[in-house]
């Protein structure tokens, strides 16, 4: 029996099963089995592995990486070529783009790499089409833009989300607040710090035993579902922010546009006429959470043209030094910082000081 057949069987059984307290345990088990099979699909067991598609993975350049995901012929290539001035082959038939086409834009001093990924079709997570490689590249992005056709958005949006979820990509979500620690002995130690609507000790045990884990500490710090627990146990999930780009707004009325504007995480544009690009870029900047640090050589004015761009969460002075050169941190005596992260301008700080957007820094060596 092939993997796909097994997956289909389990999905059918889940669809047949009623959802209530009595069946929660059974459904939890099925979900865990499904997650294991899915993982085998993504990373086939053993073997030397077939050749990866030609020209698929692209070297990471710049400060952030954005992937364009969408069905064929929704205007991903037009959007890329109008944003970055890169020519990605555009034609009126489906599947024009066959490999990843990279482009780079400079925005607010940061170099952002844009990747035009080939069109995803239904069943990509089961290895249909070029889907597997497309989604593997999507996993490495800092932000995913799902490009949708404004005339048929919702069906497409659900399908694409389903494909990405099946690959362990979680969009616009935070990692579940669950503590999970394997042990050598002592059985399963289950604590919940707040009321749980779905999981109880029994269900947790059955899900873990599916993974052959019999000794672990599990702490639930929020109301979690079986899926959240499986995500934590699998441990290969990536949490990526996502913006829905509704393309081809030149084909709808103003009233419809007003409705679209109220949807969260959503930007309507027209790639062909270049409408609303500034709004899209502004939103991309918000979602990337990049921090710009300006450098100031001793006795000179700060250089505002080329900031050092750091990702959110890695903005200490130490990270700044490592970004420039790995030996710099050894020679650092202290740093002088001007800006919103300090109380006085300038202020002497050590390597653990956390910098904020648009701070100016001067390094003093030993």
Short mmCIF file of C-alpha atoms in Angstrom, two decimals:
data_model
loop_
_atom_site.label_atom_id
_atom_site.label_comp_id
_atom_site.label_asym_id
_atom_site.label_seq_id
_atom_site.Cartn_x
_atom_site.Cartn_y
_atom_site.Cartn_z
CA UNK A 1 0.00 0.00 0.00
CA UNK A 2 1.51 3.31 -1.03
CA UNK A 3 1.96 6.23 1.34
CA UNK A 4 -0.68 8.23 -0.51
CA UNK A 5 -3.22 5.43 -0.14
CA UNK A 6 -2.49 5.18 3.57
CA UNK A 7 -2.92 8.93 3.96
CA UNK A 8 -6.20 8.86 2.03
CA UNK A 9 -7.45 6.01 4.26
CA UNK A 10 -6.72 7.91 7.45
CA UNK A 11 -8.24 11.12 6.07
CA UNK A 12 -11.42 9.22 5.16
CA UNK A 13 -11.64 7.70 8.60
CA UNK A 14 -11.21 11.12 10.21
CA UNK A 15 -13.99 12.48 8.03
CA UNK A 16 -16.28 9.62 9.07
CA UNK A 17 -15.61 9.98 12.80
CA UNK A 18 -17.92 12.25 14.81
CA UNK A 19 -16.17 14.83 16.96
CA UNK A 20 -17.01 14.55 20.64
CA UNK A 21 -15.31 13.77 23.93
CA UNK A 22 -15.55 10.03 23.46
CA UNK A 23 -13.80 10.08 20.08
CA UNK A 24 -11.20 12.79 20.88
CA UNK A 25 -8.71 10.13 21.92
CA UNK A 26 -9.17 8.20 18.67
CA UNK A 27 -8.93 11.34 16.52
CA UNK A 28 -5.72 12.36 18.31
CA UNK A 29 -4.17 9.01 17.39
CA UNK A 30 -5.24 9.36 13.76
CA UNK A 31 -3.81 12.89 13.58
CA UNK A 32 -0.46 11.65 14.91
CA UNK A 33 -0.38 8.81 12.36
CA UNK A 34 -1.22 11.25 9.59
CA UNK A 35 1.58 13.63 10.64
CA UNK A 36 4.10 10.76 10.60
CA UNK A 37 3.09 9.66 7.11
CA UNK A 38 3.23 13.23 5.87
CA UNK A 39 6.74 13.58 7.20
CA UNK A 40 7.81 10.45 5.31
CA UNK A 41 6.37 11.95 2.14
CA UNK A 42 8.41 15.13 2.51
CA UNK A 43 11.66 13.39 3.42
CA UNK A 44 11.67 9.96 1.75
CA UNK A 45 13.37 7.31 3.89
CA UNK A 46 16.96 6.33 3.18
CA UNK A 47 18.19 5.88 -0.36
CA UNK A 48 20.48 8.33 -2.07
CA UNK A 49 17.48 10.54 -2.92
CA UNK A 50 16.71 11.51 -6.49
CA UNK A 51 18.34 14.54 -8.08
CA UNK A 52 16.82 17.78 -6.84
CA UNK A 53 15.24 19.77 -9.63
CA UNK A 54 17.64 21.77 -11.78
CA UNK A 55 18.16 25.35 -10.65
CA UNK A 56 15.80 25.07 -7.74
CA UNK A 57 17.45 26.17 -4.60
CA UNK A 58 18.84 29.66 -4.87
CA UNK A 59 21.71 31.04 -2.80
CA UNK A 60 20.44 33.29 -0.02
CA UNK A 61 21.50 36.89 -0.56
CA UNK A 62 20.51 40.15 1.05
CA UNK A 63 18.96 40.66 4.45
CA UNK A 64 15.66 38.85 4.00
CA UNK A 65 14.09 36.41 1.61
CA UNK A 66 10.52 36.57 0.34
CA UNK A 67 8.83 33.79 -1.62
CA UNK A 68 5.94 34.31 -4.00
CA UNK A 69 3.58 31.35 -3.81
CA UNK A 70 0.46 30.92 -5.89
CA UNK A 71 -1.36 28.97 -8.52
CA UNK A 72 -0.21 29.22 -12.14
CA UNK A 73 -1.19 32.40 -14.00
CA UNK A 74 -2.08 34.67 -11.11
CA UNK A 75 0.59 37.20 -12.04
CA UNK A 76 3.56 36.24 -9.81
CA UNK A 77 6.09 36.80 -12.58
CA UNK A 78 4.56 40.12 -13.64
CA UNK A 79 4.67 41.27 -10.02
CA UNK A 80 8.31 40.25 -9.66
CA UNK A 81 9.44 41.87 -12.89
CA UNK A 82 7.63 45.12 -12.06
CA UNK A 83 8.93 45.21 -8.47
CA UNK A 84 12.52 44.18 -9.04
CA UNK A 85 13.05 44.84 -12.74
CA UNK A 86 13.96 41.18 -13.26
CA UNK A 87 12.68 39.48 -16.34
CA UNK A 88 10.83 36.30 -15.41
CA UNK A 89 9.23 34.83 -18.49
CA UNK A 90 5.60 35.98 -18.73
CA UNK A 91 3.00 34.44 -21.02
CA UNK A 92 -0.74 33.90 -21.04
CA UNK A 93 -0.59 30.14 -20.50
CA UNK A 94 -0.21 28.24 -17.22
CA UNK A 95 3.15 26.99 -15.88
CA UNK A 96 5.34 29.54 -17.64
CA UNK A 97 7.82 29.69 -14.77
CA UNK A 98 9.46 26.30 -14.26
CA UNK A 99 12.29 27.04 -11.83
CA UNK A 100 12.92 29.60 -9.11
CA UNK A 101 13.63 33.07 -10.47
CA UNK A 102 15.41 35.36 -7.99
CA UNK A 103 15.27 39.14 -7.95
CA UNK A 104 16.52 41.75 -5.48
CA UNK A 105 14.95 45.02 -4.38
CA UNK A 106 16.45 47.70 -2.17
CA UNK A 107 13.94 49.14 0.25
CA UNK A 108 14.77 51.49 3.13
CA UNK A 109 18.42 50.50 2.82
CA UNK A 110 17.78 46.75 3.12
CA UNK A 111 18.48 44.28 0.34
CA UNK A 112 15.48 41.98 0.03
CA UNK A 113 15.61 38.90 -2.16
CA UNK A 114 12.39 38.03 -3.99
CA UNK A 115 11.85 34.51 -5.29
CA UNK A 116 9.29 33.76 -7.95
CA UNK A 117 8.39 30.13 -7.28
CA UNK A 118 6.69 27.99 -9.92
CA UNK A 119 2.92 27.59 -9.69
CA UNK A 120 1.68 25.21 -7.02
CA UNK A 121 -1.03 22.73 -7.91
CA UNK A 122 -3.36 20.76 -5.71
CA UNK A 123 -1.58 17.79 -4.24
CA UNK A 124 1.84 19.45 -4.19
CA UNK A 125 2.44 18.17 -0.66
CA UNK A 126 1.91 14.64 -1.97
CA UNK A 127 4.74 15.17 -4.43
CA UNK A 128 2.67 16.16 -7.49
CA UNK A 129 4.08 18.59 -10.01
CA UNK A 130 7.18 20.41 -8.89
CA UNK A 131 5.34 20.98 -5.62
CA UNK A 132 7.78 19.37 -3.24
CA UNK A 133 10.76 21.44 -4.32
CA UNK A 134 8.67 24.62 -4.49
CA UNK A 135 7.53 24.23 -0.92
CA UNK A 136 11.02 23.23 0.26
CA UNK A 137 12.28 26.60 -1.01
CA UNK A 138 9.26 28.31 0.56
CA UNK A 139 10.30 26.92 3.97
CA UNK A 140 13.53 28.92 3.86
CA UNK A 141 11.83 32.29 3.32
CA UNK A 142 11.38 34.98 5.97
CA UNK A 143 8.02 35.98 4.54
CA UNK A 144 5.63 34.34 2.13
CA UNK A 145 3.49 36.31 -0.28
CA UNK A 146 0.52 34.26 -1.42
CA UNK A 147 -0.51 35.75 -4.74
CA UNK A 148 -4.21 35.25 -5.47
CA UNK A 149 -6.42 36.15 -8.39
CA UNK A 150 -9.00 38.61 -7.08
CA UNK A 151 -11.75 36.94 -9.12
CA UNK A 152 -11.36 33.52 -7.46
CA UNK A 153 -9.49 34.20 -4.21
CA UNK A 154 -11.04 32.13 -1.46
CA UNK A 155 -10.93 28.70 -3.06
CA UNK A 156 -7.30 29.23 -4.01
CA UNK A 157 -6.38 30.63 -0.60
CA UNK A 158 -7.75 27.56 1.20
CA UNK A 159 -6.01 25.13 -1.15
CA UNK A 160 -2.62 26.84 -0.90
CA UNK A 161 -2.86 27.10 2.89
CA UNK A 162 -3.74 23.42 3.03
CA UNK A 163 -0.72 22.51 0.88
CA UNK A 164 1.65 24.61 3.00
CA UNK A 165 0.20 23.29 6.28
CA UNK A 166 0.78 19.75 5.01
CA UNK A 167 4.45 20.65 4.64
CA UNK A 168 4.81 21.90 8.18
CA UNK A 169 4.66 25.60 7.32
CA UNK A 170 2.43 27.55 9.70
CA UNK A 171 1.31 30.94 8.43
CA UNK A 172 0.85 33.99 10.71
CA UNK A 173 0.92 31.82 13.82
CA UNK A 174 3.03 31.72 16.94
CA UNK A 175 4.62 28.43 18.03
CA UNK A 176 2.26 26.70 20.50
CA UNK A 177 3.06 27.38 24.13
CA UNK A 178 3.85 23.79 25.08
CA UNK A 179 6.87 22.60 27.01
CA UNK A 180 8.14 19.23 25.76
CA UNK A 181 11.19 17.48 27.19
CA UNK A 182 12.21 13.86 26.60
CA UNK A 183 13.61 11.88 29.53
CA UNK A 184 15.25 8.49 30.04
CA UNK A 185 12.82 7.21 32.63
CA UNK A 186 9.88 8.24 34.77
CA UNK A 187 6.91 7.88 32.45
CA UNK A 188 4.88 10.74 31.06
CA UNK A 189 4.55 13.72 33.37
CA UNK A 190 1.59 15.83 32.26
CA UNK A 191 0.82 19.29 33.67
CA UNK A 192 -1.66 21.86 32.36
CA UNK A 193 -1.45 25.39 33.74
CA UNK A 194 -4.89 26.35 32.42
CA UNK A 195 -8.17 24.64 31.50
CA UNK A 196 -7.93 22.40 28.42
CA UNK A 197 -10.89 21.95 26.10
CA UNK A 198 -9.43 19.17 23.97
CA UNK A 199 -6.37 17.48 25.46
CA UNK A 200 -6.31 15.34 28.58
CA UNK A 201 -3.60 13.10 30.02
CA UNK A 202 -5.00 10.05 28.20
CA UNK A 203 -4.98 11.68 24.75
CA UNK A 204 -1.51 13.11 25.27
CA UNK A 205 -0.21 9.67 26.22
CA UNK A 206 -1.75 8.01 23.18
CA UNK A 207 -0.32 10.64 20.80
CA UNK A 208 3.14 10.28 22.34
CA UNK A 209 3.00 6.49 22.26
CA UNK A 210 2.32 6.72 18.52
CA UNK A 211 5.75 8.38 18.34
CA UNK A 212 7.19 5.69 20.65
CA UNK A 213 7.84 8.28 23.36
CA UNK A 214 7.07 6.84 26.80
CA UNK A 215 9.09 9.14 29.07
CA UNK A 216 8.61 12.90 28.76
CA UNK A 217 7.57 16.08 30.55
CA UNK A 218 4.66 17.85 28.87
CA UNK A 219 3.56 21.28 30.06
CA UNK A 220 0.56 22.95 28.41
CA UNK A 221 0.61 26.69 29.08
CA UNK A 222 -2.32 27.59 26.85
CA UNK A 223 -5.49 25.91 25.60
CA UNK A 224 -3.93 23.60 22.99
CA UNK A 225 -5.25 21.19 20.39
CA UNK A 226 -3.95 17.78 19.35
CA UNK A 227 -2.44 19.43 16.26
CA UNK A 228 -0.42 21.81 18.44
CA UNK A 229 0.99 18.91 20.43
CA UNK A 230 1.91 17.02 17.24
CA UNK A 231 3.65 20.15 15.90
CA UNK A 232 5.79 20.35 19.03
CA UNK A 233 6.67 16.63 18.99
CA UNK A 234 7.53 16.64 15.28
CA UNK A 235 9.71 19.67 15.86
CA UNK A 236 10.20 20.42 12.16
CA UNK A 237 7.56 23.12 11.82
CA UNK A 238 8.44 26.59 10.61
CA UNK A 239 6.38 29.65 11.55
CA UNK A 240 6.42 32.23 8.79
CA UNK A 241 4.50 35.49 8.46
CA UNK A 242 2.39 35.72 5.34
CA UNK A 243 0.69 38.42 3.26
CA UNK A 244 -2.11 37.68 0.81
CA UNK A 245 -1.63 39.69 -2.36
CA UNK A 246 -4.84 40.03 -4.37
CA UNK A 247 -3.79 40.70 -7.93
CA UNK A 248 -5.75 41.97 -10.96
CA UNK A 249 -7.83 44.60 -9.11
CA UNK A 250 -8.28 46.40 -12.42
CA UNK A 251 -11.03 43.86 -13.13
CA UNK A 252 -13.34 44.67 -10.19
CA UNK A 253 -15.48 47.59 -9.01
CA UNK A 254 -14.59 50.16 -6.33
CA UNK A 255 -17.24 48.76 -3.94
CA UNK A 256 -15.68 45.30 -4.09
CA UNK A 257 -12.28 46.85 -3.47
CA UNK A 258 -13.54 48.47 -0.24
CA UNK A 259 -14.66 45.08 1.06
CA UNK A 260 -11.28 43.52 0.20
CA UNK A 261 -9.40 46.24 2.04
CA UNK A 262 -10.91 45.11 5.36
CA UNK A 263 -9.52 41.56 5.21
CA UNK A 264 -6.55 41.09 7.60
CA UNK A 265 -3.05 40.34 6.17
CA UNK A 266 -4.30 41.35 2.74
CA UNK A 267 -3.08 43.82 0.08
CA UNK A 268 -4.95 44.37 -3.21
CA UNK A 269 -2.69 45.32 -6.13
CA UNK A 270 -2.53 45.29 -9.88
CA UNK A 271 0.83 43.94 -11.01
CA UNK A 272 0.24 44.89 -14.64
CA UNK A 273 -0.68 48.54 -13.98
CA UNK A 274 1.64 48.86 -10.96
CA UNK A 275 -1.18 50.01 -8.67
CA UNK A 276 -0.70 50.05 -4.89
CA UNK A 277 2.91 48.82 -4.92
CA UNK A 278 3.95 51.30 -2.21
CA UNK A 279 1.30 49.90 0.13
CA UNK A 280 2.57 46.38 -0.53
CA UNK A 281 6.20 47.34 0.14
CA UNK A 282 5.24 49.11 3.36
CA UNK A 283 3.36 46.04 4.55
CA UNK A 284 6.27 43.75 3.60
CA UNK A 285 8.56 45.96 5.68
CA UNK A 286 6.20 45.74 8.67
CA UNK A 287 6.01 41.95 8.51
CA UNK A 288 9.76 41.40 8.12
CA UNK A 289 10.59 43.21 11.38
CA UNK A 290 14.04 44.20 10.19
CA UNK A 291 16.20 46.53 12.28
CA UNK A 292 18.50 49.06 10.60
CA UNK A 293 21.68 50.10 12.40
CA UNK A 294 23.76 53.00 11.05
CA UNK A 295 27.51 53.00 11.55
CA UNK A 296 29.55 55.99 12.64
CA UNK A 297 33.31 56.07 12.13
CA UNK A 298 35.18 58.04 14.80
CA UNK A 299 35.17 61.78 14.16
CA UNK A 300 32.88 61.54 11.13
CA UNK A 301 29.16 61.86 10.48
CA UNK A 302 27.06 58.67 10.54
CA UNK A 303 26.70 56.89 7.22
CA UNK A 304 22.94 56.92 6.55
CA UNK A 305 23.19 55.42 3.07
CA UNK A 306 24.20 51.85 3.96
CA UNK A 307 22.71 50.55 7.19
CA UNK A 308 23.61 47.17 8.65
CA UNK A 309 20.31 45.26 8.67
CA UNK A 310 19.65 42.72 11.43
CA UNK A 311 16.72 40.31 11.77
CA UNK A 312 14.28 40.80 14.63
CA UNK A 313 15.36 39.01 17.81
CA UNK A 314 19.05 39.13 16.92
CA UNK A 315 19.74 42.79 17.48
CA UNK A 316 22.31 42.84 20.29
CA UNK A 317 25.61 44.62 19.77
CA UNK A 318 27.23 41.17 19.59
CA UNK A 319 25.00 40.17 16.63
CA UNK A 320 25.86 43.45 14.94
CA UNK A 321 29.59 42.69 15.27
CA UNK A 322 29.16 39.14 13.97
CA UNK A 323 27.26 40.43 10.96
CA UNK A 324 30.25 42.57 9.97
CA UNK A 325 33.04 40.14 10.83
CA UNK A 326 33.36 37.26 13.26
CA UNK A 327 36.66 38.48 14.72
CA UNK A 328 35.30 41.92 15.54
CA UNK A 329 33.64 40.78 18.78
CA UNK A 330 37.00 39.71 20.24
CA UNK A 331 38.45 43.19 19.73
CA UNK A 332 35.40 45.08 21.03
CA UNK A 333 36.01 47.17 24.17
CA UNK A 334 32.62 48.92 24.24
CA UNK A 335 30.23 50.63 21.84
CA UNK A 336 28.75 54.12 21.77
CA UNK A 337 25.09 54.20 20.80
CA UNK A 338 22.80 57.07 19.82
CA UNK A 339 19.08 56.45 19.36
CA UNK A 340 15.91 55.12 20.95
CA UNK A 341 17.44 52.13 22.74
CA UNK A 342 19.52 54.22 25.14
CA UNK A 343 18.74 56.81 27.82
CA UNK A 344 21.58 59.23 27.03
CA UNK A 345 23.07 60.14 23.66
CA UNK A 346 25.68 58.77 23.25
CA UNK A 347 25.72 55.97 25.80
CA UNK A 348 28.48 53.47 26.48
CA UNK A 349 27.14 49.92 26.14
CA UNK A 350 28.50 46.38 26.24
CA UNK A 351 28.00 43.50 23.83
CA UNK A 352 24.64 42.45 25.32
CA UNK A 353 22.86 45.75 24.72
CA UNK A 354 19.84 45.33 22.42
CA UNK A 355 19.68 47.84 19.57
CA UNK A 356 16.52 49.27 18.05
CA UNK A 357 15.59 50.39 14.54
CA UNK A 358 17.67 53.31 13.18
CA UNK A 359 20.16 53.45 16.07
CA UNK A 360 23.62 54.86 15.32
CA UNK A 361 26.58 52.88 16.68
CA UNK A 362 30.29 53.50 17.00
CA UNK A 363 32.51 50.59 18.02
CA UNK A 364 35.54 51.22 20.23
CA UNK A 365 38.25 48.54 20.01
CA UNK A 366 40.62 47.41 22.73
#
